[in-house]
Structures are given as C-alpha cells and as structure tokens.
mmCIF file of C-alpha atoms in Angstrom:
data_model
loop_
_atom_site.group_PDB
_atom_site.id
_atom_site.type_symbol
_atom_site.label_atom_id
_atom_site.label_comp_id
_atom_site.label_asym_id
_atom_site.label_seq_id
_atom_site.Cartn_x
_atom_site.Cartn_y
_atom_site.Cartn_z
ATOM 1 C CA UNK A 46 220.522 159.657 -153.726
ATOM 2 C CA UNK A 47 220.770 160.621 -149.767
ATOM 3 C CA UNK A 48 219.756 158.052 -147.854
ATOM 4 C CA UNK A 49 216.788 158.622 -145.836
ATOM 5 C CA UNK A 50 218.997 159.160 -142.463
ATOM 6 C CA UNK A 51 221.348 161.197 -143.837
ATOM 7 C CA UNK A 52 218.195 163.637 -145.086
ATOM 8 C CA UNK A 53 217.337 163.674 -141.481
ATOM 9 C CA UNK A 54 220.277 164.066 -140.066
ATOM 10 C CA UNK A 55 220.602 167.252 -142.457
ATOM 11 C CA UNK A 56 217.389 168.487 -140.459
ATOM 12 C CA UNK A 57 218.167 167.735 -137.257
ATOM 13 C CA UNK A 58 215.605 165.295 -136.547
ATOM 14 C CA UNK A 59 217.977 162.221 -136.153
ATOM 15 C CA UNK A 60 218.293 160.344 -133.125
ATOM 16 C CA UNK A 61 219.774 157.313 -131.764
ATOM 17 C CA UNK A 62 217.342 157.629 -128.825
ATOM 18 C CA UNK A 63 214.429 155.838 -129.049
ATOM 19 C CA UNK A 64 210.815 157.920 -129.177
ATOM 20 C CA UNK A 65 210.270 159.528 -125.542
ATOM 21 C CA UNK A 66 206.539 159.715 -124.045
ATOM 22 C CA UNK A 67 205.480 163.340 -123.256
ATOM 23 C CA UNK A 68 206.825 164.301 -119.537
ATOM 24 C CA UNK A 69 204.485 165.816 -117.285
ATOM 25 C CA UNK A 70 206.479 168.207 -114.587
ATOM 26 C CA UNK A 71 205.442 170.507 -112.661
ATOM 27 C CA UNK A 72 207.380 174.253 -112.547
ATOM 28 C CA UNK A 73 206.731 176.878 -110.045
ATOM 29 C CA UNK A 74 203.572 175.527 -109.461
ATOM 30 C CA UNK A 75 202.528 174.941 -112.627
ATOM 31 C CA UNK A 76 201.734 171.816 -114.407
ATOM 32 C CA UNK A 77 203.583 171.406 -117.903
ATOM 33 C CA UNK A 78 203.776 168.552 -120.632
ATOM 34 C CA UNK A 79 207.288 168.173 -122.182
ATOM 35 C CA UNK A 80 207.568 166.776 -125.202
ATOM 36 C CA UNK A 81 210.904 166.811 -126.070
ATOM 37 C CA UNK A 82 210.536 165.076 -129.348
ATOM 38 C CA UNK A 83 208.689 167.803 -130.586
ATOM 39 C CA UNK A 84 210.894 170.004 -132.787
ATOM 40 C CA UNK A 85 209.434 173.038 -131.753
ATOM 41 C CA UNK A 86 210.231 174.311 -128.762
ATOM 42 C CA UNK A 87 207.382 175.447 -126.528
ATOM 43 C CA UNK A 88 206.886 178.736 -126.262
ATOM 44 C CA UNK A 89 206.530 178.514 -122.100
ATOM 45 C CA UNK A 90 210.446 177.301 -122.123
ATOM 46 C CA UNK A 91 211.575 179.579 -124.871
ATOM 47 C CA UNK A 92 209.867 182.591 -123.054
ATOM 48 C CA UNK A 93 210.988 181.574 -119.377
ATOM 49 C CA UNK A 94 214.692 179.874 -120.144
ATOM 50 C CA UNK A 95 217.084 182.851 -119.464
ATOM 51 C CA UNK A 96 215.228 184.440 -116.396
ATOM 52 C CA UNK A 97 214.921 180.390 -115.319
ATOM 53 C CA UNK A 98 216.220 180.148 -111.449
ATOM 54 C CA UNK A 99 216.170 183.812 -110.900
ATOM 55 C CA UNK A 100 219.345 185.188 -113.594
ATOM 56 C CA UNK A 101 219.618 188.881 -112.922
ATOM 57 C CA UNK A 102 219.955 189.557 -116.793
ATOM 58 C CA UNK A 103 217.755 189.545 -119.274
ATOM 59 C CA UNK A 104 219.578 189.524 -122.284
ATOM 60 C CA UNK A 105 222.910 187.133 -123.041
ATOM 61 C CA UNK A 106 225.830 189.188 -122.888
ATOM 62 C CA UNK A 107 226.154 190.258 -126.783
ATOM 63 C CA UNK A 108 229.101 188.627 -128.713
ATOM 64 C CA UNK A 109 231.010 191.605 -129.545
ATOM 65 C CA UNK A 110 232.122 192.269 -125.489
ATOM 66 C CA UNK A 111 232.539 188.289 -125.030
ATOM 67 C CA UNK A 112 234.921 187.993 -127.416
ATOM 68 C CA UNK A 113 237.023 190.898 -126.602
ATOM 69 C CA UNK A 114 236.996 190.486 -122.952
ATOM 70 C CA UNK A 115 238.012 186.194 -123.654
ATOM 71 C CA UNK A 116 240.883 187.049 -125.797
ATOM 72 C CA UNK A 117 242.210 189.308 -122.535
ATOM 73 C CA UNK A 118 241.423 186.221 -120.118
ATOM 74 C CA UNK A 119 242.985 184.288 -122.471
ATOM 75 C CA UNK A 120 245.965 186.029 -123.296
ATOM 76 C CA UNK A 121 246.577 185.962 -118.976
ATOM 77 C CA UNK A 122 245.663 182.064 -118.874
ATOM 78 C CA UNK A 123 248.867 181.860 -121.845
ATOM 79 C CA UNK A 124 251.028 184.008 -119.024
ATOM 80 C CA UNK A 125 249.557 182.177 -116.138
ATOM 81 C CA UNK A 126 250.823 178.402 -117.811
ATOM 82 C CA UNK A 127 253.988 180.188 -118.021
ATOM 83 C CA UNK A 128 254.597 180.834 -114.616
ATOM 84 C CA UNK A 129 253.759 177.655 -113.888
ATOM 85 C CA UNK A 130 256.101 176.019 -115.695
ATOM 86 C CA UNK A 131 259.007 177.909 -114.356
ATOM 87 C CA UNK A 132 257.161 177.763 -110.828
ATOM 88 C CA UNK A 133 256.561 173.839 -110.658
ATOM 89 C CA UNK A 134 252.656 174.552 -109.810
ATOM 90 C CA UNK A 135 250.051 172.155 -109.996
ATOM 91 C CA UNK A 136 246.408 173.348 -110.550
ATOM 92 C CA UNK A 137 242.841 171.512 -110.028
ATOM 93 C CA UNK A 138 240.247 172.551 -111.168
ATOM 94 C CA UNK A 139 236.876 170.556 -110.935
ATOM 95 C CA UNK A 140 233.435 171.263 -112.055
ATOM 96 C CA UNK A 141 230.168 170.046 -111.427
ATOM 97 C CA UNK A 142 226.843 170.806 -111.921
ATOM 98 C CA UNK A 143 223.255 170.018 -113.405
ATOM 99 C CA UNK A 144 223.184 168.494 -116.619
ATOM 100 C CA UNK A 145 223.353 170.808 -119.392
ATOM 101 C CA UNK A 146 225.002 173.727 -117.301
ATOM 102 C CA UNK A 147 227.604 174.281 -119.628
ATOM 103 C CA UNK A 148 230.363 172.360 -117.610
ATOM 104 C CA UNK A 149 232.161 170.648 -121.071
ATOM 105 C CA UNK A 150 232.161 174.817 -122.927
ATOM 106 C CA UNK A 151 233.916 176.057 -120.090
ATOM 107 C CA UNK A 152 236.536 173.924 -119.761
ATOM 108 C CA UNK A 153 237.357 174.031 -123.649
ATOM 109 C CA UNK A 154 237.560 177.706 -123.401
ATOM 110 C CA UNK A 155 239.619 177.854 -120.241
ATOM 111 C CA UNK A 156 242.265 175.073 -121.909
ATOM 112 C CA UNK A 157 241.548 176.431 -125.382
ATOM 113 C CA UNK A 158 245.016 178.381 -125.691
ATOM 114 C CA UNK A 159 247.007 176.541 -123.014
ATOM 115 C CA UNK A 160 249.939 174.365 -124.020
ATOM 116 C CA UNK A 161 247.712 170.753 -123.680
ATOM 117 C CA UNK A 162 250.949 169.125 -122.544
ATOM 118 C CA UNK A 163 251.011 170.465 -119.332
ATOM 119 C CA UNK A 164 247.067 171.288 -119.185
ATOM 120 C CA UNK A 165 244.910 168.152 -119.364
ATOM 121 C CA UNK A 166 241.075 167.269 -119.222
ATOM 122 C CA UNK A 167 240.013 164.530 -117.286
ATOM 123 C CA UNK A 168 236.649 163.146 -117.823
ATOM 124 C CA UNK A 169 236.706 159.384 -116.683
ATOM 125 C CA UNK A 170 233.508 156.753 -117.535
ATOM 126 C CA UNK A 171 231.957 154.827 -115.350
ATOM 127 C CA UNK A 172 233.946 152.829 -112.797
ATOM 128 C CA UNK A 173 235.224 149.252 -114.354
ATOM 129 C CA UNK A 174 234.626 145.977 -111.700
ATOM 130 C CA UNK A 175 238.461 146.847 -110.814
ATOM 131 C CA UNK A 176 238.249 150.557 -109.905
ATOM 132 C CA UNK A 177 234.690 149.535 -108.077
ATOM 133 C CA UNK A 178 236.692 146.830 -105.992
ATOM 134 C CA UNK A 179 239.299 150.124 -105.258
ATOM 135 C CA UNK A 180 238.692 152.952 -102.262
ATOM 136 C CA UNK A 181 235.929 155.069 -103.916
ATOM 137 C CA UNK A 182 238.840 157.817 -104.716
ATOM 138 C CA UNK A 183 241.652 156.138 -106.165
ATOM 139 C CA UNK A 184 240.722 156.729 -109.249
ATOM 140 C CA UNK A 185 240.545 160.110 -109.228
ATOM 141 C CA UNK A 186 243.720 160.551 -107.797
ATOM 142 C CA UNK A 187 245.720 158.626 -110.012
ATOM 143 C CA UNK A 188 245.213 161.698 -112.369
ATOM 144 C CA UNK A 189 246.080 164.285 -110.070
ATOM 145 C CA UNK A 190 248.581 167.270 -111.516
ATOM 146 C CA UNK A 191 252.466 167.201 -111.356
ATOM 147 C CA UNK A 192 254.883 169.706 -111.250
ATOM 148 C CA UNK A 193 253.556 172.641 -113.643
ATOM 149 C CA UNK A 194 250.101 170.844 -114.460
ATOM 150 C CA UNK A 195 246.867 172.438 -114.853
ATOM 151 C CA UNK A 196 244.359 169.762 -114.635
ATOM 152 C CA UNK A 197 240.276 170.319 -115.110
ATOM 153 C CA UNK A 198 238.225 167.551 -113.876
ATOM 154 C CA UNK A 199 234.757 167.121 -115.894
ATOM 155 C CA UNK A 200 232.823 166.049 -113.426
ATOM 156 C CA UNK A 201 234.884 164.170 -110.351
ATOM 157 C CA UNK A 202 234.325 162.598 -107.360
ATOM 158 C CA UNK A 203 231.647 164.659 -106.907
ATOM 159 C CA UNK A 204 229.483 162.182 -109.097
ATOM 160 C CA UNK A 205 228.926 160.159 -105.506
ATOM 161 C CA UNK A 206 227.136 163.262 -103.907
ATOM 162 C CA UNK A 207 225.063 164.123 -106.916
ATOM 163 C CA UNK A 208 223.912 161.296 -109.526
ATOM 164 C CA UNK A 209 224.944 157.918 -107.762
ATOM 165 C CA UNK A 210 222.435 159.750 -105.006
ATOM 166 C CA UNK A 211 219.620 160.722 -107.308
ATOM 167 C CA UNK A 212 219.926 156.660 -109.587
ATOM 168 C CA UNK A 213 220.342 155.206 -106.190
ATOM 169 C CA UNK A 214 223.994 153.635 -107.516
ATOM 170 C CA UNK A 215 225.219 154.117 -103.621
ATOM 171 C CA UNK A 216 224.264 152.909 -100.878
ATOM 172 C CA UNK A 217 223.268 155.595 -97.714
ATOM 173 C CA UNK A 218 226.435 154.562 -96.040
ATOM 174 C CA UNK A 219 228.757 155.263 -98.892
ATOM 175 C CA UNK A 220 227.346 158.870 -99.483
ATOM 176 C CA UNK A 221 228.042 159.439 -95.789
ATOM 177 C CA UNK A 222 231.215 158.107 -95.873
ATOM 178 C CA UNK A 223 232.129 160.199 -98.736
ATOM 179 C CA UNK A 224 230.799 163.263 -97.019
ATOM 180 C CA UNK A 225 233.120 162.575 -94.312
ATOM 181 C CA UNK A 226 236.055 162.143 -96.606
ATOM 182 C CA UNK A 227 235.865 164.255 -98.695
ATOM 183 C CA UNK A 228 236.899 167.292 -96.915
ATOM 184 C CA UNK A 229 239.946 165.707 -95.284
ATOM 185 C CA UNK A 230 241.226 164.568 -98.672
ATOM 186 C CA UNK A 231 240.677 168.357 -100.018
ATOM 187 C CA UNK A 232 242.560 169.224 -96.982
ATOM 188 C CA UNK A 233 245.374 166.981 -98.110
ATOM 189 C CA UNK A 234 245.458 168.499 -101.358
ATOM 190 C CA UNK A 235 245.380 172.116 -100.102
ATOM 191 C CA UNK A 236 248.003 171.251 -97.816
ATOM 192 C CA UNK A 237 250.443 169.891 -100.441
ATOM 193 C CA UNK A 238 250.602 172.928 -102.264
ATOM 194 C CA UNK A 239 248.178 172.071 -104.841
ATOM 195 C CA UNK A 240 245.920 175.481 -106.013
ATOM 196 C CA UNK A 241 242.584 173.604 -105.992
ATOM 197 C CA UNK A 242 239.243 175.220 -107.174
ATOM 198 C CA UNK A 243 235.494 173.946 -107.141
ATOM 199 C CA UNK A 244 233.017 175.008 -109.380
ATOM 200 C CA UNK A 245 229.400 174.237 -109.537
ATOM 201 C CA UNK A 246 227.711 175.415 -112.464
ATOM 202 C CA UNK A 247 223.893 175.996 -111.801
ATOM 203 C CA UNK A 248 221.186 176.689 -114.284
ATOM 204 C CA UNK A 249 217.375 177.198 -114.132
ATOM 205 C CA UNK A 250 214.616 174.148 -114.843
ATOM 206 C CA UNK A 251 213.559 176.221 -118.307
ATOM 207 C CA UNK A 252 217.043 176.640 -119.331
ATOM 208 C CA UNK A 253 218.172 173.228 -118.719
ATOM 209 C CA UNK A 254 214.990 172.013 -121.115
ATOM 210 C CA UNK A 255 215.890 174.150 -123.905
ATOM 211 C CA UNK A 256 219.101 172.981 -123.798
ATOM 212 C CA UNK A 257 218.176 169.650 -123.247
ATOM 213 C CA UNK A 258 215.683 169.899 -126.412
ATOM 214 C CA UNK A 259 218.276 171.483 -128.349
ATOM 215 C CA UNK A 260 221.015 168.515 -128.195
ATOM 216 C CA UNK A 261 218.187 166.123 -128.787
ATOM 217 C CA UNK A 262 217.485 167.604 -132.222
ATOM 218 C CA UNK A 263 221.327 168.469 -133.277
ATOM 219 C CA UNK A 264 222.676 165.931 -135.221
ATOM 220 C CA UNK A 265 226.263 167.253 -133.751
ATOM 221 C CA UNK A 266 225.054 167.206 -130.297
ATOM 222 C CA UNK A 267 223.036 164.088 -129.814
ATOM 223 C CA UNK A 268 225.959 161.911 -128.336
ATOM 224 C CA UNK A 269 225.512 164.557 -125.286
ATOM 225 C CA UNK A 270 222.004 163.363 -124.719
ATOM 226 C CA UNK A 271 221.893 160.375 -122.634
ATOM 227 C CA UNK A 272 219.537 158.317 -120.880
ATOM 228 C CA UNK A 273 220.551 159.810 -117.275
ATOM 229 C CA UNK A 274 219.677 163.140 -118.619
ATOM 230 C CA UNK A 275 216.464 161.634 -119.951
ATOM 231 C CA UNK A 276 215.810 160.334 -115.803
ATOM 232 C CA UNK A 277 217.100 163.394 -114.826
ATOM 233 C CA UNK A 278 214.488 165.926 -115.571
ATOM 234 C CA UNK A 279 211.525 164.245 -113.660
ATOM 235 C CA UNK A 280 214.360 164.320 -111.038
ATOM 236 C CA UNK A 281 214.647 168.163 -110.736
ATOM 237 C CA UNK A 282 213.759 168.357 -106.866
ATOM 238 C CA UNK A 283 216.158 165.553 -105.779
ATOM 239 C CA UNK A 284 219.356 166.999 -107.643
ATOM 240 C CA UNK A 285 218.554 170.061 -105.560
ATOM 241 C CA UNK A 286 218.099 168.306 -102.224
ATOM 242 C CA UNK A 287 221.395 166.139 -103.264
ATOM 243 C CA UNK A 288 223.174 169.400 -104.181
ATOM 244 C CA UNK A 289 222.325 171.260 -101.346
ATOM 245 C CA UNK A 290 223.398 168.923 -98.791
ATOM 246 C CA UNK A 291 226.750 168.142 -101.027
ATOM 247 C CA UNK A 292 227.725 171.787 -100.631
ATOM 248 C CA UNK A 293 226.753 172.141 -97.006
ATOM 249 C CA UNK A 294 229.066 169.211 -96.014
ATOM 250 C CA UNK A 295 231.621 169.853 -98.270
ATOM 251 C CA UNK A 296 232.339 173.945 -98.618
ATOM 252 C CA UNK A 297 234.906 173.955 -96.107
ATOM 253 C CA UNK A 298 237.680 176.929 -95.889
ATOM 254 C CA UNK A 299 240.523 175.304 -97.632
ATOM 255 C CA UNK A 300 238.535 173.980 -100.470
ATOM 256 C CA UNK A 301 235.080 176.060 -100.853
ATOM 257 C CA UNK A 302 232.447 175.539 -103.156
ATOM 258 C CA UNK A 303 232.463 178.572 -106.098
ATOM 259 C CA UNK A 304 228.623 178.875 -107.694
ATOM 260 C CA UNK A 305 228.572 180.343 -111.496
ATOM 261 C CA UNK A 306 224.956 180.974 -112.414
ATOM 262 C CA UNK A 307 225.605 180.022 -115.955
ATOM 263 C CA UNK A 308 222.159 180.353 -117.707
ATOM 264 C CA UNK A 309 224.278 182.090 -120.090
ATOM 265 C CA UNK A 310 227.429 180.270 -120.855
ATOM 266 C CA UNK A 311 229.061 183.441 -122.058
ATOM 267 C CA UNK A 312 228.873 184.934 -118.500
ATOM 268 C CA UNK A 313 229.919 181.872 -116.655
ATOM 269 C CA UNK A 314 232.971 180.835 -118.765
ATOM 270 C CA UNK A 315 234.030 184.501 -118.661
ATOM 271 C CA UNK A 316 233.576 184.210 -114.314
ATOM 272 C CA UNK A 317 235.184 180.471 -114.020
ATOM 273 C CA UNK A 318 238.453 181.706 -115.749
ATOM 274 C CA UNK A 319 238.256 185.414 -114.351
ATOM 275 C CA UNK A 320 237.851 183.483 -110.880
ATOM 276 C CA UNK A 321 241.378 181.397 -111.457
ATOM 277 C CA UNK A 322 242.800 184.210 -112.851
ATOM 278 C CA UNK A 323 242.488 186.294 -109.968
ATOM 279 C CA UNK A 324 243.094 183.354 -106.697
ATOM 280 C CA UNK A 325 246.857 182.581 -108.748
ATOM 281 C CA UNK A 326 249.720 185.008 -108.069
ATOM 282 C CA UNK A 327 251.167 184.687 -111.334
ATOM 283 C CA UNK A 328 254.009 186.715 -112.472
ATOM 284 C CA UNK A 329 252.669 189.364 -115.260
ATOM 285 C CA UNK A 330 249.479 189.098 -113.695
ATOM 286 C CA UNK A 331 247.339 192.258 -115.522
ATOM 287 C CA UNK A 332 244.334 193.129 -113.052
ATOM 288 C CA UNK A 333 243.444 195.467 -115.509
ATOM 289 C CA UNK A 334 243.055 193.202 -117.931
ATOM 290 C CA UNK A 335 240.803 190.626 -115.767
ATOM 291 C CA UNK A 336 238.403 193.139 -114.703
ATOM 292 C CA UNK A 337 236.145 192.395 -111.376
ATOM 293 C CA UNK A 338 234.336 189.639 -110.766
ATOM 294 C CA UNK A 339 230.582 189.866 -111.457
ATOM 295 C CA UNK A 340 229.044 188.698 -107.945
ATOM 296 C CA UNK A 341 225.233 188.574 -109.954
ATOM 297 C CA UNK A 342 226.377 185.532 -111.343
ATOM 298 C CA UNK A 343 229.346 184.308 -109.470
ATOM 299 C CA UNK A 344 229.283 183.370 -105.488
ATOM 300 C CA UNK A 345 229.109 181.048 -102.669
ATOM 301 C CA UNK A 346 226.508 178.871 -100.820
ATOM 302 C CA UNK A 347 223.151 177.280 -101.329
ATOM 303 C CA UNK A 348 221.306 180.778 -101.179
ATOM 304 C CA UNK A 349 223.026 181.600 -104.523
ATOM 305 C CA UNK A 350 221.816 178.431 -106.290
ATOM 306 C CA UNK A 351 219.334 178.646 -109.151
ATOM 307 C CA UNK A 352 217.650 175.499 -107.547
ATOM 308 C CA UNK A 353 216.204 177.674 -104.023
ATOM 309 C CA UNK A 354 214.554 180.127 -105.855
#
C-alpha cells in the first residue's frame, strides 16, 4: 500500500512548505487574493500571465520552430567551445533576474551540448561567516574562467543590488559601495580580455504567479520554491525600484546590462544564446544559421523592463 505522501506526491499536492495564508496584492490597480495553496489556478492569472508586463506576443512560440531553430544555436555554441579552446578565451556570462524568470532553463540549454569541462555553472549559497568576513567579491572571483572557459553565473554578485536590498541583509552603505565597485571591477574584467555578458531576465507580476503556483504544486519542482520567493511576491514594487536603480548605476559601456523579456522561456533562451552567439567572433561562425535578434523581447535599459509598464 502507498503511503499517504507518496499518493500525494503522485498528485502534486505535496509540500515541504508549511500552509500559506491567502496574499492580498494589488495589480494594475486592482485588488487580488492569492492563494497559492489552492490547486487551481485563478482564472485572473491564467488569463493575464503571458501578456503580464506588456509581452508583445500572444501566443508562446510553438514547439516545432523552437526546437529547430535550438538545435542550429546549438550546433554554433558546439563550434563556438571549439574556438575557444584553440583560442585560450574565457567567457562570463551572468544572469539575474526576478524569481521565476527562467534564469536556471536558460543556462541548461545554453551549456546543454558544451563540453562541461571547460563550460561550468556556478551557483554559490549563501555566504559562510568566512566569505562574510572576506571583501564582498572575493568569492565570486575565485570562480572566474581560465584559458578556454565558458563560465555562467546563476545569479552573482548581483544578489547585493537586488535581494540583500529588498530582505534588508545590507546595510545602505554596502549597497552604495557596491554600486561604486562594481563597474570598476567589470572594467577590470573587460580589460583583461575576458568576453563578459549580463543578462537580466524580466517577467510580468501574472507570469511570475503562475509560475510560482506551478512549482508549489510539482512534486519535481518544489525544492525551487523557497521562503524568499514566498517574501518576494508582496515585494513586487521594491524588486523594481532595487532593479531599476541596479541597472542605472551599473550599465556602463564595457559591461552593459542585456534585458530578455522572458515571459516565454522559449523566446528568451533562444535570445540569451543568439545574443552570445553573435558578440563572439568565432571561427565557423554561421550568421545564417543564428538568425537576427528579436528586439520585442531582447534590449537595453529600464524602459524595456516588464516592471515600468
């Protein structure tokens, strides 16, 4: 006989989480009660997720055209790894961006065909009491690429301009500070020869619900939903005041901010690697085979975020 968990993890209705009281938020105006231990899904998030933040499409791009037009980027990240490795390269790329934006998909399917001994993921905890006794970004550096590395970064040292803001796990001072750094150690990196990339990944209130709801009743996903997230979506308004002032101080010219609406995670993962793709003068490189960027979804600036419409 199944026990009574395993029944309900079969379901989807198992959680580690304890029982959440309805959240009362208001969107666009309007007031809403979230329940998001409700299985169903209400029908004002269901309705409003994809169009959430202003997304210019109304459909998700269909799976036939994703999955031909990935195996292409694909097939040019496989030829771009190679030129790094007789090149010596080093490659960073870091993204951020609202919980739920899709941040952990894309950088499985940019590093899904690349040889993972020369392309690593680096996703670090929280700080221990050594590495908070350390300058804020040692830790990050110690994992910085050598010769012929491609190195993603989920989530970086971006974490001090975004959550430790919002939780209040930094002082005023120390976000200042690290506005002021920042850009000079980007500059450092630039300047060593190091192609570096930044991409925030920005999603619409509805969207970020649903997606929240959904890992909350997947018995595969749960581990994603944690009690930040949980904090996080009475907190809509001061992520966006926190990101907006992150990419205004830190979108300099050597090291600019790239914005991938990603409401659809087929669209964005297809513009994050078409992005690298086309900034990396890699021998072989098919153009043809990238295609153009799409600039509804992919761009620069607070203007572009979902969070100022």
């Amino acid at each position: 006989m199944a026990l009574a968990s395993d029944k309900a993890a079969q379901t989807g209705s198992f959680s580690r989480h304890p029982k959440l009281e309805p959240i009362k938020l208001t969107i666009a105006g309007v007031e809403r009660e979230f329940d998001i231990d409700n299985p169903e899904l209400p029908a004002w998030i269901e309705e409003n997720a994809l169009a959430s933040g202003g997304y210019p499409y109304p459909d998700q791009m269909q799976s036939k055209e994703y999955k031909e037009t990935l195996e292409r980027l694909q097939i040019e990240l496989v030829k771009m790894q190679y030129w790094l490795q007789a090149s010596g390269g080093r490659v960073i790329c870091l993204f951020e961006g609202r919980d739920a934006a899709g941040k952990g998909g894309t950088i499985f399917t940019l590093r899904e065909f690349m040889n993972p001994r020369t392309a690593r993921n680096v996703a670090l905890t929280k700080p221990t009491e050594t590495e908070n006794g350390q300058w804020y970004f040692q830790r990050y550096v110690a994992h910085f690429p050598t010769s012929a590395e491609f190195v993603t970064f989920d989530r970086s040292w971006y974490n001090r301009a975004g959550v430790e803001v919002v939780m209040d796990f930094c002082t005023p001072q120390q976000l200042e500070t690290f506005l002021i750094e920042a850009p000079d150690l980007e500059k450092m990196v630039v300047a060593d020869g190091i192609h570096f990339f930044k991409f925030w990944l920005d999603i619409g209130q509805e969207m970020q619900l649903k997606r929240f709801h959904e890992r909350r009743h997947s018995p595969l996903k749960d581990w994603k939903f944690s009690p930040i997230d949980v904090a996080g979506i009475t907190r809509w308004q001061d992520y966006s005041d926190a990101c907006h002032v992150m990419i205004e101080r830190t979108s300099t010219k050597h090291a600019p901010w790239t914005i991938v609406r990603s409401n659809d995670k087929r669209r964005a993962r297809l513009a994050a690697i078409r992005r690298v793709l086309l900034s990396l003068p890699y021998e072989g490189r098919d153009l043809e085979a990238i295609g153009e960027e799409d600039t509804n979804i992919i761009g620069a600036g607070t203007a572009f975020l979902a969070s100022s419409k």
